[in-house]
CSV table of C-alpha atoms and ligand atoms in Angstrom, one decimal:
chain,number,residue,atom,x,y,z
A,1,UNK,CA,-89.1,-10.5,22.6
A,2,UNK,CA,-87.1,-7.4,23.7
A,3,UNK,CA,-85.0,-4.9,21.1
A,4,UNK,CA,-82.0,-6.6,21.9
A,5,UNK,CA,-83.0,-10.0,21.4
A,6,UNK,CA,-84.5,-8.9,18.3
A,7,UNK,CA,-81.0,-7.6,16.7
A,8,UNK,CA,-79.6,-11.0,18.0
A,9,UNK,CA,-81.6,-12.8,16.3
A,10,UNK,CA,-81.8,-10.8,13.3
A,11,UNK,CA,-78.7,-12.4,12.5
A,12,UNK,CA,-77.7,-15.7,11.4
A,13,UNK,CA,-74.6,-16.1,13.5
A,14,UNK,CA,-73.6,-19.5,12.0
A,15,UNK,CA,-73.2,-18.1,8.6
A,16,UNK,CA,-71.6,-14.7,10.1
A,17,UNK,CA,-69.2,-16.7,11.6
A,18,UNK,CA,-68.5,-18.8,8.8
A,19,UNK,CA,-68.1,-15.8,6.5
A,20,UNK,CA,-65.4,-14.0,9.2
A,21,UNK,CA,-63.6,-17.5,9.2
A,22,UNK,CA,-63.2,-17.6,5.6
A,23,UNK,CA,-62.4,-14.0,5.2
A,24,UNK,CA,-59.8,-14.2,8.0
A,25,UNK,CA,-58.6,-17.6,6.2
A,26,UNK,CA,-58.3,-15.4,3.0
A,27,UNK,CA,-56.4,-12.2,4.4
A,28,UNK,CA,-53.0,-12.7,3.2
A,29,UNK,CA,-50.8,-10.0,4.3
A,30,UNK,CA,-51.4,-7.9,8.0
A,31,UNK,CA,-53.1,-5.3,6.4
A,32,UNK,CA,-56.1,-7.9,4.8
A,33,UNK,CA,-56.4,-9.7,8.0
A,34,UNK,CA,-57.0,-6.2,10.1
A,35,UNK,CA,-59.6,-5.0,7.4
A,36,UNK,CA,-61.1,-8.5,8.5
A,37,UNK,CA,-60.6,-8.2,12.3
A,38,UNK,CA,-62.2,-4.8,11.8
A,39,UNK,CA,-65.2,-5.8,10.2
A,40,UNK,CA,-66.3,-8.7,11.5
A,41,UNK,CA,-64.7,-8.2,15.5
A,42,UNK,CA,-64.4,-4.5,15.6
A,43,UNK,CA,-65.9,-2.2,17.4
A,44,UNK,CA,-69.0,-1.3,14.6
A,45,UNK,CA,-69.1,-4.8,13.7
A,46,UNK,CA,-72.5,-6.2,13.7
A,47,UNK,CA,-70.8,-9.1,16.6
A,48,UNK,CA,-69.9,-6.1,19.1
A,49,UNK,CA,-72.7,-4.4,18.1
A,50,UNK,CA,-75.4,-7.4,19.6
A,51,UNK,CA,-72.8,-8.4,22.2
A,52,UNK,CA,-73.5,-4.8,23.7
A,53,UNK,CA,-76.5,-5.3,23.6
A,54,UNK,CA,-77.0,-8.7,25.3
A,55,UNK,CA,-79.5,-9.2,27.9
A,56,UNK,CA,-79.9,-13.1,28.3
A,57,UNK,CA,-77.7,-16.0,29.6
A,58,UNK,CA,-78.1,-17.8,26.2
A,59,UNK,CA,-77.6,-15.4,23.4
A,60,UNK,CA,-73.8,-14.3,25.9
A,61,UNK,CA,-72.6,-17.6,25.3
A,62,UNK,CA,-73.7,-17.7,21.6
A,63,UNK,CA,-72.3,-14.4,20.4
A,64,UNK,CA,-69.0,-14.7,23.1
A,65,UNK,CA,-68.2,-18.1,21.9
A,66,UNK,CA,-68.1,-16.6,18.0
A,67,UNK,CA,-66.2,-14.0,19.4
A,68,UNK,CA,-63.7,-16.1,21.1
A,69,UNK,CA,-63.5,-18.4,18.2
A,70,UNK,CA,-63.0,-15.7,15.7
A,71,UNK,CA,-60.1,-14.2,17.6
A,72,UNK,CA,-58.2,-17.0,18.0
A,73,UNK,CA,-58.6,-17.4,14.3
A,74,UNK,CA,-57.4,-13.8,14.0
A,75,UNK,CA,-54.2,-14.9,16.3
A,76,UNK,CA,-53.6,-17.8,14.8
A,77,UNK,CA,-53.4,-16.3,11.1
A,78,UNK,CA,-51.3,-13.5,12.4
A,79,UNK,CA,-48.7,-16.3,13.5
A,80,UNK,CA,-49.2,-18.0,10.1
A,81,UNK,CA,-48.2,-14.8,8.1
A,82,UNK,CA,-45.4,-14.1,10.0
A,83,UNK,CA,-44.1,-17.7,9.7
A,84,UNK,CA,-45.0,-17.2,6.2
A,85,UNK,CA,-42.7,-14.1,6.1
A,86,UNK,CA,-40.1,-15.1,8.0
A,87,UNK,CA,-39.9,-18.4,5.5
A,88,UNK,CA,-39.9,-15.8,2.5
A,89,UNK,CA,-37.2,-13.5,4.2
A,90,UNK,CA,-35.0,-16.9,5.1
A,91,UNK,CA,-35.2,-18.4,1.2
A,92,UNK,CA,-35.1,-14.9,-0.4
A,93,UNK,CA,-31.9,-13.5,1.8
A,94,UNK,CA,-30.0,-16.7,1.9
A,95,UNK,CA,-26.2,-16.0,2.0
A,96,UNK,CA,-24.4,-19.3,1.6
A,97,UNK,CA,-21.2,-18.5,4.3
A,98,UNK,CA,-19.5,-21.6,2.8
A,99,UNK,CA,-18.9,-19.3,-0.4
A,100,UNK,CA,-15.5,-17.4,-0.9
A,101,UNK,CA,-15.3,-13.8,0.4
A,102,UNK,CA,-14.8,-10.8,-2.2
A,103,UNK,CA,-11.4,-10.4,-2.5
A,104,UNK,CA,-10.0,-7.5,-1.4
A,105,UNK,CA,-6.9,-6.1,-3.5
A,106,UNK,CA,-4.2,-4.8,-1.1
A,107,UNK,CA,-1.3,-2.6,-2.0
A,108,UNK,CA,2.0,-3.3,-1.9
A,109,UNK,CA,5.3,-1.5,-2.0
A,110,UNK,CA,6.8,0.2,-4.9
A,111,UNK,CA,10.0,-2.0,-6.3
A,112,UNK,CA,12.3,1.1,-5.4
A,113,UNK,CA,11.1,1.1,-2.4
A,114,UNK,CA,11.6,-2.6,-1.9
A,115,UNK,CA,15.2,-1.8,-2.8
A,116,UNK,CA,15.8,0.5,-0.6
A,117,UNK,CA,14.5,-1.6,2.7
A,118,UNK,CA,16.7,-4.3,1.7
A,119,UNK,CA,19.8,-2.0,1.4
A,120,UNK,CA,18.7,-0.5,4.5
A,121,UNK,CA,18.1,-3.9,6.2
A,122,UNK,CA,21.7,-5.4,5.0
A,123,UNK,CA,23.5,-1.9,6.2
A,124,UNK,CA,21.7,-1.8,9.6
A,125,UNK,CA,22.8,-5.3,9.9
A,126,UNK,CA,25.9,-3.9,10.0
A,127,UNK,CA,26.1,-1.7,12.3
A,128,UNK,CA,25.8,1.2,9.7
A,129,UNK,CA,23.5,4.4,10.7
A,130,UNK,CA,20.9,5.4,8.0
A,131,UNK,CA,21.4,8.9,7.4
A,132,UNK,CA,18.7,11.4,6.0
A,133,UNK,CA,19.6,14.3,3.5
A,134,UNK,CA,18.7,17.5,1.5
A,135,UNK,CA,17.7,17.0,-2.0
A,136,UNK,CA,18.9,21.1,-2.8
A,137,UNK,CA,22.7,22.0,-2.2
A,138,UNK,CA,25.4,23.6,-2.7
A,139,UNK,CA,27.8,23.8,-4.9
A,140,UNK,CA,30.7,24.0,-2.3
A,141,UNK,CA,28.9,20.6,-0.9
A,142,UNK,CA,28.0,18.8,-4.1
A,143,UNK,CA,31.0,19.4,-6.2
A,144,UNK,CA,33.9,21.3,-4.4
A,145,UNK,CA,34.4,19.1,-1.0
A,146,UNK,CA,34.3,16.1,-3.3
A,147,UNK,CA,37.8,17.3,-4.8
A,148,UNK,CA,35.7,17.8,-8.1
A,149,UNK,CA,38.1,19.7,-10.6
A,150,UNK,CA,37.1,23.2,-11.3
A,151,UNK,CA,36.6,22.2,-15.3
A,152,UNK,CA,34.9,18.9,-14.2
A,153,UNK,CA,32.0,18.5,-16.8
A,154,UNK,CA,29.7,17.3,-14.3
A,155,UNK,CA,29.4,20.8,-13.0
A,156,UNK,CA,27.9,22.4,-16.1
A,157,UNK,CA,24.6,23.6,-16.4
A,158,UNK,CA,23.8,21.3,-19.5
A,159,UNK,CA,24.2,18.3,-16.8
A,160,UNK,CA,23.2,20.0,-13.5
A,161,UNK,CA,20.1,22.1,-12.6
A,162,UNK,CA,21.0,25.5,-10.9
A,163,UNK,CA,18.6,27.2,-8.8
A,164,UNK,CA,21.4,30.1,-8.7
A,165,UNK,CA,24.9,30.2,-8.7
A,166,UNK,CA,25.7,28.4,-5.8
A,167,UNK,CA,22.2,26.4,-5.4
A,168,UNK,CA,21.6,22.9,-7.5
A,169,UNK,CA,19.3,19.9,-7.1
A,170,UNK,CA,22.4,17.5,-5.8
A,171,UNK,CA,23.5,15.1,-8.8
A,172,UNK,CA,24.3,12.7,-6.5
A,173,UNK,CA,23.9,11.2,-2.8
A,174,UNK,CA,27.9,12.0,-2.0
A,175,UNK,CA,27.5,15.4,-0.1
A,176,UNK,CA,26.1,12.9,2.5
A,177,UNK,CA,30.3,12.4,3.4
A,178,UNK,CA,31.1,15.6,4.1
A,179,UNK,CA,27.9,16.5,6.0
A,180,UNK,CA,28.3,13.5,8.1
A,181,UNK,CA,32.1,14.4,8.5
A,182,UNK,CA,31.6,17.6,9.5
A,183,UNK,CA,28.9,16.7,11.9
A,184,UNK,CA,30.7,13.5,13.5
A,185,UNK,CA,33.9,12.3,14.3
A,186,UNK,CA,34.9,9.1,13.3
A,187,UNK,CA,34.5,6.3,13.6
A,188,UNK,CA,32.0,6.8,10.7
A,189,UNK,CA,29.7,3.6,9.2
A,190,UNK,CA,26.8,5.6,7.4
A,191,UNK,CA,24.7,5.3,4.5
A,192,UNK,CA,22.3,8.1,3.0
A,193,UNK,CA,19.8,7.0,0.7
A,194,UNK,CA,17.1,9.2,-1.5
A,195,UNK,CA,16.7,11.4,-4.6
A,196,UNK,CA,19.5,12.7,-7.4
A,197,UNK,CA,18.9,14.6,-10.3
A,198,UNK,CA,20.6,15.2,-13.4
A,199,UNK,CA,19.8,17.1,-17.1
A,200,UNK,CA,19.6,13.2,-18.7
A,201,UNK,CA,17.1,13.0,-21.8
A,202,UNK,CA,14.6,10.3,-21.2
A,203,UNK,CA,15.8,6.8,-22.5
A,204,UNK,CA,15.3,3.3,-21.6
A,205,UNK,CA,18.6,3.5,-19.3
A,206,UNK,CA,18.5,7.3,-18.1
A,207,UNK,CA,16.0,9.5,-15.9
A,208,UNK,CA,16.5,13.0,-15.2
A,209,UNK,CA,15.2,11.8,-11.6
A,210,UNK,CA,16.8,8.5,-9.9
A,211,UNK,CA,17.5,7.2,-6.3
A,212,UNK,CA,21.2,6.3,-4.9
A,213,UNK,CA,22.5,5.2,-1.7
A,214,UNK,CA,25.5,6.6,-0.5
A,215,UNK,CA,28.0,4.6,1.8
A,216,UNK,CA,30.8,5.5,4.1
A,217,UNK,CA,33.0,3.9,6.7
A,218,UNK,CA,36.0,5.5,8.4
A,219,UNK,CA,37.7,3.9,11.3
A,220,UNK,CA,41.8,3.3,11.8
A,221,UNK,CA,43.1,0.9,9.4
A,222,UNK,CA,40.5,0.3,6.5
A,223,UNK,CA,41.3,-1.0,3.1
A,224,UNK,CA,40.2,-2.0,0.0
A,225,UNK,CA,39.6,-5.3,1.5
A,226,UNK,CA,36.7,-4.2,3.8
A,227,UNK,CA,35.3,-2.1,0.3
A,228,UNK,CA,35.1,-5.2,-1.4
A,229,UNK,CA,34.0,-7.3,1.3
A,230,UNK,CA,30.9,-4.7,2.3
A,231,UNK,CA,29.9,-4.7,-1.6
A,232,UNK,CA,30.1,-8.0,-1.9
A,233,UNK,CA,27.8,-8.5,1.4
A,234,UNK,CA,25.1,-6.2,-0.2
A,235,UNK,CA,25.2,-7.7,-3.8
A,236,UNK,CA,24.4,-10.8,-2.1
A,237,UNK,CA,21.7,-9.6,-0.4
A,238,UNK,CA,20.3,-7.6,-3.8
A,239,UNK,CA,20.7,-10.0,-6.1
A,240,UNK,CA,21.5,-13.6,-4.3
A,241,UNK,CA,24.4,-15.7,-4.1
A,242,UNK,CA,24.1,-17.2,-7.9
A,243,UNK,CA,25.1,-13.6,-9.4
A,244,UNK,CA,29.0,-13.0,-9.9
A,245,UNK,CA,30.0,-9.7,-8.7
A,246,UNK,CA,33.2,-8.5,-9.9
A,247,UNK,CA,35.0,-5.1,-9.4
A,248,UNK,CA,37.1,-2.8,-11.9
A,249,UNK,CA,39.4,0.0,-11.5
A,250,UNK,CA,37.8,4.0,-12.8
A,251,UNK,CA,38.3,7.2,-11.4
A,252,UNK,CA,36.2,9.1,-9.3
A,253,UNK,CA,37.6,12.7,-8.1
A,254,UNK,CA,36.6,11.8,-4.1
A,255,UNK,CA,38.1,8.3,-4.0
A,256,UNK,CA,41.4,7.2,-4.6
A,257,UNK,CA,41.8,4.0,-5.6
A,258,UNK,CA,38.1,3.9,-7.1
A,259,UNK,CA,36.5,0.9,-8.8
A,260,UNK,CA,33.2,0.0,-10.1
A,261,UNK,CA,31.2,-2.6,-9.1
A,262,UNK,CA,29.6,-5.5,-11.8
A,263,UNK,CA,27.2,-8.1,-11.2
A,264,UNK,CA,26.9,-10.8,-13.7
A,265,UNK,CA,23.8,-10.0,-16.2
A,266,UNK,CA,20.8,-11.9,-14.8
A,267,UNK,CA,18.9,-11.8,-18.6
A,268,UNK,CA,21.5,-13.6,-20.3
A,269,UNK,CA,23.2,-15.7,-17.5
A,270,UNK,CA,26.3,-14.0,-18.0
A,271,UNK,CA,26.7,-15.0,-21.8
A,272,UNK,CA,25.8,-11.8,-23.3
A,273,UNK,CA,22.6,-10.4,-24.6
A,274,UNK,CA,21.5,-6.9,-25.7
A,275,UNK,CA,20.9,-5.5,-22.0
A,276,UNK,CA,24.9,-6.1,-20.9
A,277,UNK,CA,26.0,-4.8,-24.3
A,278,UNK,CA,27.6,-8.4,-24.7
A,279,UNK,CA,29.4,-8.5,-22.2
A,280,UNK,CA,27.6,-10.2,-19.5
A,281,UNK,CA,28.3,-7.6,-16.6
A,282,UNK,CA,26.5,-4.5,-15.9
A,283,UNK,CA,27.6,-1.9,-14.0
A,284,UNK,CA,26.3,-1.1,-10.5
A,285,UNK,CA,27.6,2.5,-9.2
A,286,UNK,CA,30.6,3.4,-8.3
A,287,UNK,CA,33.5,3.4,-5.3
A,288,UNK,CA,36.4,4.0,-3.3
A,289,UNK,CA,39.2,4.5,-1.0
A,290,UNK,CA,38.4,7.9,0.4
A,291,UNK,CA,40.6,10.5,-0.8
A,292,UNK,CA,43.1,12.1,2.0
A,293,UNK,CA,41.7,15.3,0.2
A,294,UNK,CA,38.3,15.0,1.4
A,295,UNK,CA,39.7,14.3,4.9
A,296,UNK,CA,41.6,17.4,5.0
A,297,UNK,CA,38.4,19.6,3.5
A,298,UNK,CA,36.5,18.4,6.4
A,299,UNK,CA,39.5,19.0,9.1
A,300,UNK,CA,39.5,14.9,9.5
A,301,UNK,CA,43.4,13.5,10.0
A,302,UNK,CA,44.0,11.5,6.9
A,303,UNK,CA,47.1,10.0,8.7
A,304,UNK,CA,45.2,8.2,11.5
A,305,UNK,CA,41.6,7.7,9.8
A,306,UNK,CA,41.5,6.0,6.6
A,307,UNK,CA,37.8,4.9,4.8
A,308,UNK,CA,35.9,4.0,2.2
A,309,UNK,CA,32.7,5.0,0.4
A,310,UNK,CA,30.1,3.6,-2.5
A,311,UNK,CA,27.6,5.2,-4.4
A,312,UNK,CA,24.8,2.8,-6.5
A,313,UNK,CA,21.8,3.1,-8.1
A,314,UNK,CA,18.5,2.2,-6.5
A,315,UNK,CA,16.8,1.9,-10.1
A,316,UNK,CA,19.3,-0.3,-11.8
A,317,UNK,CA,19.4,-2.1,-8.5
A,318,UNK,CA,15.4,-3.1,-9.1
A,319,UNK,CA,16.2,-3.5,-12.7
A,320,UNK,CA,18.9,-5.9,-12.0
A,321,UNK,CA,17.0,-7.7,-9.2
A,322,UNK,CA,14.0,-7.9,-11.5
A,323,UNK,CA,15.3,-8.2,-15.3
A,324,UNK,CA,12.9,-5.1,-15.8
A,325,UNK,CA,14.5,-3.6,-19.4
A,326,UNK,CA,13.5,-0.2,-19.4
A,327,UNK,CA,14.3,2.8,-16.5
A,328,UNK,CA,10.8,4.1,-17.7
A,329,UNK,CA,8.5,1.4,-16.0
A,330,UNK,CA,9.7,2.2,-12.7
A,331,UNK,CA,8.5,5.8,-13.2
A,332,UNK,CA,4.9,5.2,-15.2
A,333,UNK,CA,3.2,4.2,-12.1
A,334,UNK,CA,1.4,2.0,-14.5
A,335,UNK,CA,-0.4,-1.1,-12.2
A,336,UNK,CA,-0.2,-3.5,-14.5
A,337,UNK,CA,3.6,-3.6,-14.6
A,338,UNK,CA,3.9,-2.9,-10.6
A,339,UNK,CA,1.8,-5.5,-9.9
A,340,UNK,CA,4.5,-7.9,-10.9
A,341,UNK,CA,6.8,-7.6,-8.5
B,1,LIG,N1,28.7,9.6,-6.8
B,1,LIG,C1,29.1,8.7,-7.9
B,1,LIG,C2,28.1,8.8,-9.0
B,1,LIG,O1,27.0,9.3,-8.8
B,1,LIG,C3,29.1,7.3,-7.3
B,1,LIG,C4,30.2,7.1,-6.3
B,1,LIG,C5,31.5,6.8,-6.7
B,1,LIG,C6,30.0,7.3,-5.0
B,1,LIG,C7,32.5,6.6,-5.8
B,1,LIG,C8,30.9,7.1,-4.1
B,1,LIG,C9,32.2,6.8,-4.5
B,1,LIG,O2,30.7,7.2,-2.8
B,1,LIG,O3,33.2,6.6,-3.6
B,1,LIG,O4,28.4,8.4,-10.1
């Protein structure tokens, strides 16, 4: 018997290879079934070890047949794992597609802003231009082209901020006319829509800060008529057609006639509750025929060119559209009460 086929048969090889097979049975993650590849296939496993060592025909085919056995066991409970794995992944990560998605909560616009694309929307409509402007003027601009009176209270400091003596934040959107007057002849169909500010204490009806838009139309042969017909068509498109609009006479120092435009209170239906005062109207801004005076400030012909221009609130226009009581909410920026509307 030679050295080699000493160390062959040194072993018993029936119980080596049942002891690999139950080991590699056993290993139950990658790592475990390499520490068993390792030790019973490897290179300093006792199998490699007599396999080097092989001289004869018989003991080959012994120790190769374990071999091959043993690493098809090793392949085998590779692919069992991974199946194993791949079953744990599939029940552990299931995502049932059928549920519903995570909503997603998406912005929308603020109701003054609403306001102002539908005004914008009913005056493009039309044919009107939408005309941008400064929120600083002048006090030649804001008060004296208007025709305002010298003594006119508006044009104390205790109702108007003053940068200087001629400077203010404007107190209202009507300097629009007479820079669109001065820049372009008539015909004229514009309306200028933003910021106003005016000393106002904070209540539920004022704002030292509110929105207006400003409308004027001059062309040969305009009347009252087409005022009242143009407010009307906007009022409808603010409020819809079950309000009552109805219009009163007032005096504004640019227009002449001027009127004020109601719509019916939307709280009380028109009966009278505590928003309308009781009287089941409330007031939307203000209007007019343009005064010739205005025409001859801005070198415009009051004999051929006659107009007419309107001035509302973009804040009582939400709060009308909307029942919302109080001026304050549309300024808070508090979600819970923009989220309504
Ligand atoms: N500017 C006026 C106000 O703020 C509203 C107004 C009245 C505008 C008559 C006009 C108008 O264009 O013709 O109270």
């Amino acid at each position: 018997m030679t050295e080699n086929e000493a160390t062959v048969a040194a072993v018993d090889w029936e119980a080596y290879e049942r002891e690999a097979s139950a080991a590699l049975a056993a290993a139950n993650s990658p790592p475990e079934l390499d520490g068993a590849r390792v030790r019973y296939l490897g290179r300093k496993s006792e199998l490699a070890q007599a396999l080097r060592g092989v001289r004869d025909r018989e003991s080959g085919m012994l120790l190769n047949g374990i071999r091959e056995r043993l690493e098809a066991a090793v392949t085998e409970r590779e692919q069992r794992l991974e199946d194993e794995e791949l079953d744990h992944r599939l029940r552990d990560e299931f995502v049932d597609v059928t549920l519903p998605g995570e909503q997603l909560a998406v912005g929308h616009l603020h109701p003054i802003t609403q306001v102002r694309r539908i005004v914008e929307d009913s005056f493009l409509g039309l044919g009107y231009e939408i005309w941008d402007d400064r929120e600083v003027e002048t006090v030649e601009y804001n008060f004296d082209k208007l025709a305002f009176a010298p003594t006119h209270s508006s044009r104390s400091p205790r109702d108007t901020f003053y940068f200087d003596e001629t400077h203010l934040l404007r107190t209202e959107t009507s300097p629009s006319q007479i820079h669109v007057l001065e820049k372009q002849a008539p015909p004229i169909y514009m309306v200028s829509i933003g910021r106003v500010y005016r000393r106002d204490a904070i209540t539920a009806t004022r704002y030292p800060i509110f929105h207006q838009f400003e409308g004027l139309a001059v062309d040969e042969g305009i009347t009252l008529a087409d005022l009242k017909g143009t407010l009307l068509h906007v009022m409808r498109a603010l409020y819809g057609p079950e309000r009552q609009v109805r219009f009163r006479t007032h005096f504004f120092p640019f227009t002449e006639p001027s009127i004020e435009p109601d719509v019916s209170c939307g709280i009380c239906g028109g009966v009278g509750c505590r928003t309308c005062k009781y009287s089941g109207w409330l007031e939307m801004g203000g209007a007019g025929v343009v005064d010739p005076q205005v025409f001859q400030n801005v070198d415009v012909d009051p004999e051929r060119w006659s107009g007419f221009a309107f001035g509302c609130g973009l804040e009582r226009a939400a709060q009308l559209r909307h029942n919302i009581p109080d001026i304050r909410l549309l300024w808070d920026g508090d979600l819970r009460v923009l989220r309504q509307f």
